[in-house]
Coordinates of C-alpha atoms in Angstrom, one line a residue:
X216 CA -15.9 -75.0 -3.3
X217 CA -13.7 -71.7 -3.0
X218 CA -13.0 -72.4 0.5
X219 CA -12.3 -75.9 0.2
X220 CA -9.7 -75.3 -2.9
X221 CA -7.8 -72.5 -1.0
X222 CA -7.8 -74.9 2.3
X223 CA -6.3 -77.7 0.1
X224 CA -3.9 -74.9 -1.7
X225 CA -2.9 -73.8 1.7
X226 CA -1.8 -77.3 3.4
X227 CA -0.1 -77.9 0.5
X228 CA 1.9 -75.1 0.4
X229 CA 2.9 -75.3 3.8
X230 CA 4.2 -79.2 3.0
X231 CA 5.8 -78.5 0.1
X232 CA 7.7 -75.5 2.2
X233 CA 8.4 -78.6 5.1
X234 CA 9.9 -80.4 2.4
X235 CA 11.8 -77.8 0.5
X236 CA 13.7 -76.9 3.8
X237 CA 14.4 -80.5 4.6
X238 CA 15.9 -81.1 1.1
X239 CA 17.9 -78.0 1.6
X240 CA 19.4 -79.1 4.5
X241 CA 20.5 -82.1 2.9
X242 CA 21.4 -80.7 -0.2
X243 CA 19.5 -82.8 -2.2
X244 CA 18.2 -81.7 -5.1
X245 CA 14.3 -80.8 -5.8
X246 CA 14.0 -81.8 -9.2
X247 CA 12.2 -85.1 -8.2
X248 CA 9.4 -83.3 -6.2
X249 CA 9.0 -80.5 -8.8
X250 CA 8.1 -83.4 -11.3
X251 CA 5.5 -84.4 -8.8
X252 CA 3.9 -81.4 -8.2
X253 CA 4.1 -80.4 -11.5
X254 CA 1.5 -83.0 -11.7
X255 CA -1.1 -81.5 -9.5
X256 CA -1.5 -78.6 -12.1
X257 CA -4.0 -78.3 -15.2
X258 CA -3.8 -80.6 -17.6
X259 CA -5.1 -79.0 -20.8
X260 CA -1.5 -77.1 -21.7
X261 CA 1.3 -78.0 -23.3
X262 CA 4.7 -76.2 -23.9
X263 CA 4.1 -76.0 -27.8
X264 CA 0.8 -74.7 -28.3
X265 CA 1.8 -72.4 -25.4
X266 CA 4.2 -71.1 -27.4
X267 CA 2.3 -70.7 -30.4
X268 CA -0.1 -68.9 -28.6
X269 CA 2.3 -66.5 -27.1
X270 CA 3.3 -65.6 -30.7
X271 CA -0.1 -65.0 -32.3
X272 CA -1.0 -63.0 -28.6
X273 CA 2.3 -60.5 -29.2
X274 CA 3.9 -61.7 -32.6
X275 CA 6.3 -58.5 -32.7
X276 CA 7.8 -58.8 -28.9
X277 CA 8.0 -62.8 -29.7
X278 CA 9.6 -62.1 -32.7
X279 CA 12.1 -60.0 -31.1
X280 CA 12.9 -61.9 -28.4
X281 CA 13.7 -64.7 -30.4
X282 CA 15.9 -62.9 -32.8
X283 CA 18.2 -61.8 -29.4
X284 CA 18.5 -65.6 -29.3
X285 CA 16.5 -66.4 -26.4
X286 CA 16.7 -70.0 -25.1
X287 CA 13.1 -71.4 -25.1
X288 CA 12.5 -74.0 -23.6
X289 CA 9.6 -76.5 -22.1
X290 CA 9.3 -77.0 -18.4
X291 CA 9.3 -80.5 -17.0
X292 CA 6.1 -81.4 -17.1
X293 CA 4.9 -80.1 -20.5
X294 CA 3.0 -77.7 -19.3
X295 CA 4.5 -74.5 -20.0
X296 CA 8.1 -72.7 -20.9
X297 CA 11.2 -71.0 -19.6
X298 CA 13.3 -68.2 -21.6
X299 CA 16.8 -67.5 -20.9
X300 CA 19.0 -65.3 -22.3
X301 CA 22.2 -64.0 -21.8
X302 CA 24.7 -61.4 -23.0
X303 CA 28.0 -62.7 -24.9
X304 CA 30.1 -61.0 -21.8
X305 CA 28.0 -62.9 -19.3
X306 CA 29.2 -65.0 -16.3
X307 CA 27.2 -66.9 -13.2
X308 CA 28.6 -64.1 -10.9
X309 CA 27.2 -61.0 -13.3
X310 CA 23.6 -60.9 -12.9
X311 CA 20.4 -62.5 -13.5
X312 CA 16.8 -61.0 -13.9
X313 CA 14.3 -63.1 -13.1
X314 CA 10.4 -61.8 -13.5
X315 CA 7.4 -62.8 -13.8
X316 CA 4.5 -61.9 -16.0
X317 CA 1.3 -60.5 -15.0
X318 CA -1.9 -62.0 -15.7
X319 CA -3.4 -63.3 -19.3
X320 CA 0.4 -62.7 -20.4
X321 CA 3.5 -64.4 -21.1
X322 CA 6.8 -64.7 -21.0
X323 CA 8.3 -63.8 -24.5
X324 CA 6.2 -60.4 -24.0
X325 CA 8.0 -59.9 -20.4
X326 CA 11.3 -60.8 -21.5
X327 CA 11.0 -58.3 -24.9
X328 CA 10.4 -55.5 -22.1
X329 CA 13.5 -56.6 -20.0
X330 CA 15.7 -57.6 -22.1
X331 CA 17.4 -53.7 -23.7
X332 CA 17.7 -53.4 -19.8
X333 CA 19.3 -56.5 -19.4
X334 CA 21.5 -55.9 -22.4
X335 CA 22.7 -52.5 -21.5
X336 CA 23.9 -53.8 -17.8
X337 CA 24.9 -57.0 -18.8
X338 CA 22.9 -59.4 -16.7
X339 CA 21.2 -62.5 -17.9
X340 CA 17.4 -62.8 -18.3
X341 CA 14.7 -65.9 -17.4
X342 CA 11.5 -65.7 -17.8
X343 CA 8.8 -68.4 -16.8
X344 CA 5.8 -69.1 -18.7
X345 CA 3.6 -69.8 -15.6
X346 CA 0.1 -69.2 -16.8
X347 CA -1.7 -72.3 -18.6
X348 CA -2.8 -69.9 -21.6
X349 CA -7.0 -69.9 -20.5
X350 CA -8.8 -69.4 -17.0
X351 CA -8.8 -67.4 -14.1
X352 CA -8.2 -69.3 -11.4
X353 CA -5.5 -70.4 -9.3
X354 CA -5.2 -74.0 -10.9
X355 CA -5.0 -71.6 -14.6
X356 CA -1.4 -70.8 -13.2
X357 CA 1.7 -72.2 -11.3
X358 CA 1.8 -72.1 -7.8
X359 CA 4.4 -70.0 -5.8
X360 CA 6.5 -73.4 -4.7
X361 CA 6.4 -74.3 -8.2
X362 CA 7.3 -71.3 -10.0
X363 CA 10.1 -71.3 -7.4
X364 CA 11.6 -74.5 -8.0
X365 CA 11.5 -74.3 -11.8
X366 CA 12.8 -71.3 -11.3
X367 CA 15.7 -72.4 -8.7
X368 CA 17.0 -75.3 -10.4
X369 CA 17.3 -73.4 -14.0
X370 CA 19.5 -70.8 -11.6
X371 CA 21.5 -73.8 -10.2
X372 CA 22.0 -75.2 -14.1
X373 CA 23.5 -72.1 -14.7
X374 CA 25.5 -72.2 -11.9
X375 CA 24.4 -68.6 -10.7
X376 CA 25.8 -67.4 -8.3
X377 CA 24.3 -68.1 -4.8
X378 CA 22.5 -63.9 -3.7
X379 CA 23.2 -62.7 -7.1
X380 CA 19.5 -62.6 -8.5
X381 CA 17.0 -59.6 -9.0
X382 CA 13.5 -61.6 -9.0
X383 CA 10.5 -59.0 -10.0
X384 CA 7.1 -59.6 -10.7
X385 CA 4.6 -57.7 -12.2
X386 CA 0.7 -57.1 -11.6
X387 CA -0.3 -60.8 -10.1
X388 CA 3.2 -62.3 -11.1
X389 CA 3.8 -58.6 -8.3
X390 CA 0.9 -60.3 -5.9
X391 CA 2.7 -64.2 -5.7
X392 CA 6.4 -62.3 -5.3
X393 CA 5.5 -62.4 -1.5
X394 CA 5.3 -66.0 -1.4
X395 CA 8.3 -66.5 -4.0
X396 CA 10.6 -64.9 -2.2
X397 CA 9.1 -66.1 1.3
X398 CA 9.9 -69.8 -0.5
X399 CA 14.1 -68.6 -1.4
X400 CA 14.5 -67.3 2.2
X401 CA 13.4 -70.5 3.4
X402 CA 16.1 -72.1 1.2
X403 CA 19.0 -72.0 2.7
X404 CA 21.4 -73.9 0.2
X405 CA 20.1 -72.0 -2.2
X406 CA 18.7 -68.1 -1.2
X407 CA 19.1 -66.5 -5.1
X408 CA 17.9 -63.3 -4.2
X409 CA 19.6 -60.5 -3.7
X410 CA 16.8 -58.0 -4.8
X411 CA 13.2 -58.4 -5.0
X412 CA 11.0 -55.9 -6.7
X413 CA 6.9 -56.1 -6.4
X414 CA 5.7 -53.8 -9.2
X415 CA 1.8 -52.5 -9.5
X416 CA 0.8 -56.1 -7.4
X417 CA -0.2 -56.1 -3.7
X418 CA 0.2 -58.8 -0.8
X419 CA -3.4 -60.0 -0.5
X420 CA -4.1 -60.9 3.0
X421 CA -6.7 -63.9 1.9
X422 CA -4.2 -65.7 -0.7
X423 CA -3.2 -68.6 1.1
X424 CA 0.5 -68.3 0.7
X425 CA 0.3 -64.5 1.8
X426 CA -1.3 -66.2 5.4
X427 CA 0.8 -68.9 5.6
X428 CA 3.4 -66.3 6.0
X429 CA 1.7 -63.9 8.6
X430 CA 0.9 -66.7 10.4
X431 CA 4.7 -67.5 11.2
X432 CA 4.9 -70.7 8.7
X433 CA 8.2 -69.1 7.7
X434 CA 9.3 -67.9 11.0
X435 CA 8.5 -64.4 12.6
X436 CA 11.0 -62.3 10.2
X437 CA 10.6 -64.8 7.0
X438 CA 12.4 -61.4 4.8
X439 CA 14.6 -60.8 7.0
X440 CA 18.0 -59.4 5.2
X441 CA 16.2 -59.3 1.9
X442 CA 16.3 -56.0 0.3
X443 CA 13.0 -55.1 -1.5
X444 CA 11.5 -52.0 -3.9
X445 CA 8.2 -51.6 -5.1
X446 CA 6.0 -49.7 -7.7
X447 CA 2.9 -48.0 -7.6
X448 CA 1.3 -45.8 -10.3
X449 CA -1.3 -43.2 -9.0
X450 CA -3.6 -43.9 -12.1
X451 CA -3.8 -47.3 -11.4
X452 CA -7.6 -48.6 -11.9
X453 CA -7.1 -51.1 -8.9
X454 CA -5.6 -48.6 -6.1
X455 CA -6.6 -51.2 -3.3
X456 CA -5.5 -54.3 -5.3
X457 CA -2.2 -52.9 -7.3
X458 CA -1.9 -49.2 -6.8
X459 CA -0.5 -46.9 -4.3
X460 CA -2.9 -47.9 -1.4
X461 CA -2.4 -51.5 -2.2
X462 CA 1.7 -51.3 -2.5
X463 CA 2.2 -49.1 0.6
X464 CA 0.7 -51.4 2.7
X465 CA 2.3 -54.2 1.5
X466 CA 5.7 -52.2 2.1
X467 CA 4.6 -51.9 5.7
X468 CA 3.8 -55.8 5.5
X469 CA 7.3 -57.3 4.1
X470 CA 9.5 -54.4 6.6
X471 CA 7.3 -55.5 9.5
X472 CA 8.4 -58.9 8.6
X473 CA 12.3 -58.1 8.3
X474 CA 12.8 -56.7 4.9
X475 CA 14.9 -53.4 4.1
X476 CA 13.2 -51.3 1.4
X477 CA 15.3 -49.9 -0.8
X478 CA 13.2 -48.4 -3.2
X479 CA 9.5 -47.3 -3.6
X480 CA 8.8 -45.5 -6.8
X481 CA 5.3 -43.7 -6.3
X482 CA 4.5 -42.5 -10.3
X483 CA 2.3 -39.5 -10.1
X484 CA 1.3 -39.7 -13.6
X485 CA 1.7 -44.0 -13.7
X486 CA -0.8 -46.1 -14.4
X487 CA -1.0 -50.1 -13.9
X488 CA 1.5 -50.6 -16.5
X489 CA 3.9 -47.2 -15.8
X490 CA 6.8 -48.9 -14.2
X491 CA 7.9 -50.6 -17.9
X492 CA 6.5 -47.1 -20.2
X493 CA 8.4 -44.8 -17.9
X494 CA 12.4 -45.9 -18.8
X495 CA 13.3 -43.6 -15.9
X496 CA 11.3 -45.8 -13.2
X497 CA 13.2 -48.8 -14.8
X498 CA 16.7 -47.3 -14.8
X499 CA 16.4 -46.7 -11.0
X500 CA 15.7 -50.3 -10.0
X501 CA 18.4 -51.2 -12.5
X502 CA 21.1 -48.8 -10.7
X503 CA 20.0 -50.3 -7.5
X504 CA 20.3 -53.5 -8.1
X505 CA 23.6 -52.8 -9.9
X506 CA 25.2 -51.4 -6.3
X507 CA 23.7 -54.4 -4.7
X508 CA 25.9 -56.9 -6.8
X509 CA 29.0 -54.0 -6.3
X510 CA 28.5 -54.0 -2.4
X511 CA 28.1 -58.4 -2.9
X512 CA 31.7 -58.2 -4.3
X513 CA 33.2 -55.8 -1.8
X514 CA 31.7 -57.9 0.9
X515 CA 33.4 -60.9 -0.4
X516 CA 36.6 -61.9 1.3
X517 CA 39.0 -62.7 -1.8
X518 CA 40.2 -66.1 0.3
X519 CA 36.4 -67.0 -1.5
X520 CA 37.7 -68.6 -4.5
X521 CA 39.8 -71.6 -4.6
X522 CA 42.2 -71.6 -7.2
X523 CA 43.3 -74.3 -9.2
X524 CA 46.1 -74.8 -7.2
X525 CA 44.6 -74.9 -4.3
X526 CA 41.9 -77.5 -5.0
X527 CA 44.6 -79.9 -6.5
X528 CA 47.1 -80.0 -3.1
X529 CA 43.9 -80.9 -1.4
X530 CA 43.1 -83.6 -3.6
X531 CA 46.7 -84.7 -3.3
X532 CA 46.6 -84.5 0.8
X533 CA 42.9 -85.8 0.7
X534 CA 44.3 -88.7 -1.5
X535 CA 47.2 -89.6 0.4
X536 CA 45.1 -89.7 3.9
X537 CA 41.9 -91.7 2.5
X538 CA 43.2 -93.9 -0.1
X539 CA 40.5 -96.3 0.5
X540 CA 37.6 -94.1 -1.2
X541 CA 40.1 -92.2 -3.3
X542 CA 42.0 -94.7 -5.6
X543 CA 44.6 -95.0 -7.6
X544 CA 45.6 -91.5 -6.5
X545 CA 46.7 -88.7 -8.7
X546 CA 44.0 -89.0 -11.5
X547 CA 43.8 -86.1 -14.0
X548 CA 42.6 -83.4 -12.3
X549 CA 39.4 -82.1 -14.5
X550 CA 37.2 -79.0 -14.2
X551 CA 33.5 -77.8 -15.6
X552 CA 33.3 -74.4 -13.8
X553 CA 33.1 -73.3 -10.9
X554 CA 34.1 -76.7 -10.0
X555 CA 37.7 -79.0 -9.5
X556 CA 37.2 -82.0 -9.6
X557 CA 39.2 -86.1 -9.9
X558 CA 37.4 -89.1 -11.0
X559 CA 39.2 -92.5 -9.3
X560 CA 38.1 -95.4 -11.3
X561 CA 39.2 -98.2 -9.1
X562 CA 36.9 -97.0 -6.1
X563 CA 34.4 -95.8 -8.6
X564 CA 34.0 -92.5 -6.8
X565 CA 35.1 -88.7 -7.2
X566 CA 36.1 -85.7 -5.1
X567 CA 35.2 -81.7 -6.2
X568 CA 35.4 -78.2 -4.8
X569 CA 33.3 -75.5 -5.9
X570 CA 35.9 -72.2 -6.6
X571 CA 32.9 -69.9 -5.5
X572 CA 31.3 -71.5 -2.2
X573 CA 34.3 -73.4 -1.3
X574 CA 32.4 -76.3 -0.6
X575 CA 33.6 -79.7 -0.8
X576 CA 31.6 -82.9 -2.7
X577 CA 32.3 -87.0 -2.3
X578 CA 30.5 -88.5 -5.1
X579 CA 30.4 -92.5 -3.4
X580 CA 30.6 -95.5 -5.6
X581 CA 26.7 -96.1 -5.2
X582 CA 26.8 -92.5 -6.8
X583 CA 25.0 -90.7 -4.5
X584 CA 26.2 -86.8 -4.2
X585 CA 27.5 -85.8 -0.7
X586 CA 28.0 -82.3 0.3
X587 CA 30.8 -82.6 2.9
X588 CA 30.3 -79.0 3.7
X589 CA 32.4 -76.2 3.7
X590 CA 36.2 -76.7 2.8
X591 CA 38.1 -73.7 4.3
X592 CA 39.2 -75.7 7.4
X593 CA 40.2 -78.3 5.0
X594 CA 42.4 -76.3 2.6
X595 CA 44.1 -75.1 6.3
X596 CA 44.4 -78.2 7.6
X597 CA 45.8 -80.1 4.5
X598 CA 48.3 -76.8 4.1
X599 CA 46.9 -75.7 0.9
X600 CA 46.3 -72.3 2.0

């Protein structure tokens, strides 16, 4: 029965990954299939009782989570819960922490770990709730493709910006970070991470995902460009499934498979846990993730963001050369950020720019979304810049 669930497990994955790149390079949105999947899972847990359950497990890190004023809220398909929170100073461009929990655990506890961290740096913090609350099994938790699109299109709500993200997992939220981060690779429109740490949770070669990867599903460098670090504690209890012997190999795994290791944190005196009880091993992933955002912003050509000014000559120009989809011309310009945008009420349609990826999008009058692509030879050729 094993054999047959991890066969099943396996071609789906590998569809849903099909499908995920498809929509991607359409730039539709995923919400639709993550409803179906969402489907798939087990059906005995619901967001509320979750919840509850999650207090009476760790009232005190619940507690304090929720007094930081997390954002709690219940996934799609009733099942389970996301946390956000964010600092009063925060922006889409500042930072985001993404992580998982490990297993029998949950998300308030993870986020009450991370969030003094996230605090003192000033990132943002989500947390996903993706453990059913009872069981062992695979089917007890979500799957890699749908922890990542829950987790994707709370990150596009947000409007986070695109390689901004540090996504860690720890223990087996650490052993399904392979397949996570395999899955925002793969996605080109949207590609979150710009860090990924695997703490105290190896790449099992007989997890399904893992060998959809080393068999080339993903391509033969599916982390290529992504920067990684790691943790391993030498008192683990599991050396060959989470500590040092475990995590080194699957170093050698993700480089051989195009990723740059940044990091590896080898605690003498760590055990399965050590990464969160030793603040020092935390700090260092937090300063290297803080130079990864620094070097995103000095790699980032300032002609990146469209100004105000900018986006309403092209609406102007773009209004004056195709007045049949963009009528009556010279609507209020309007703006919800990062986007410009004009609504025309005669054709029933609208025209936007997003100020960070420069892209351009024709809403039609059957009010289907169109990504025209990007707009920098469009701000040259209509003069705007």
């Amino acid at each position: 029965m094993l054999d047959i669930h991890c066969s099943n497990m396996e071609r789906e994955f590998g569809q849903l990954r099909s499908r995920l790149m498809a929509l991607d390079r359409c730039g539709i949105t995923v919400s639709g299939i993550a409803i179906a999947l969402f489907a798939i899972g087990s059906a005995y847990a619901d967001s509320s009782s979750l919840q509850a359950q999650a207090k009476a497990a760790d009232a005190t890190r619940y507690s304090f989570i929720v007094g930081k004023g997390a954002e709690i809220k219940a996934t799609g398909d009733n099942m389970a819960f996301t946390l956000w929170w964010q600092p009063s100073t925060w922006s889409p461009a500042s930072g985001v922490i993404v992580a998982l929990h490990g297993h029998d655990s949950y998300a308030t506890t993870e986020a009450a770990l991370w969030q003094p961290y996230a605090e003192k740096y000033g990132f943002a913090l989500l947390t996903l709730q993706w453990w059913f609350g009872a069981g062992e099994t695979t089917s007890d938790y979500y799957r890699p493709e749908q922890i990542y699109l829950l987790v994707s299109n709370l990150l596009v709500s947000k409007n986070v910006k695109v390689g901004s993200v540090f996504f860690t997992g720890f223990s087996r939220g650490s052993a399904n970070s392979y397949a996570v981060a395999a899955l925002d690779h793969a996605a080109a429109n949207r590609n979150h991470f710009a860090l990924v740490l695997s703490n105290a949770g190896g790449a099992a070669s007989d997890y399904p995902p893992n060998q959809q990867i080393s068999a080339g599903s993903f391509g033969s460098q599916p982390f290529a460009g992504m920067k990684w670090a790691m943790y391993c504690g030498e008192k683990d209890p599991d050396p060959d499934i989470g500590g040092c012997p475990a995590m080194l190999k699957s170093s050698t795994w993700v480089k051989g498979l195009g990723a740059s290791m940044q990091l590896f944190i080898d605690d003498p005196i760590g055990n399965h846990g050590g990464f969160m009880t030793n603040p020092s091993n935390v700090t260092q992933v937090m300063e290297l993730y803080r130079q990864v955002l620094a070097d995103l912003i000095a790699a980032t050509p300032t002609t990146a963001v469209v100004t105000a000014k900018e986006a309403n000559c092209f609406f102007d120009w773009a209004e004056d050369h195709y007045p049949a989809l963009l009528a009556p011309a010279r609507p209020v310009s309007e703006s919800a950020t990062p986007y410009y945008y004009r609504r025309y009420g005669y054709t029933q349609t609208a025209l936007g720019i997003s100020a960070l990826n420069q892209h351009l999008y024709f809403l039609d009058a059957d009010k289907h979304l169109n990504d025209i692509g990007a707009g920098t030879s469009w701000l040259a050729t209509s003069g705007c810049r």
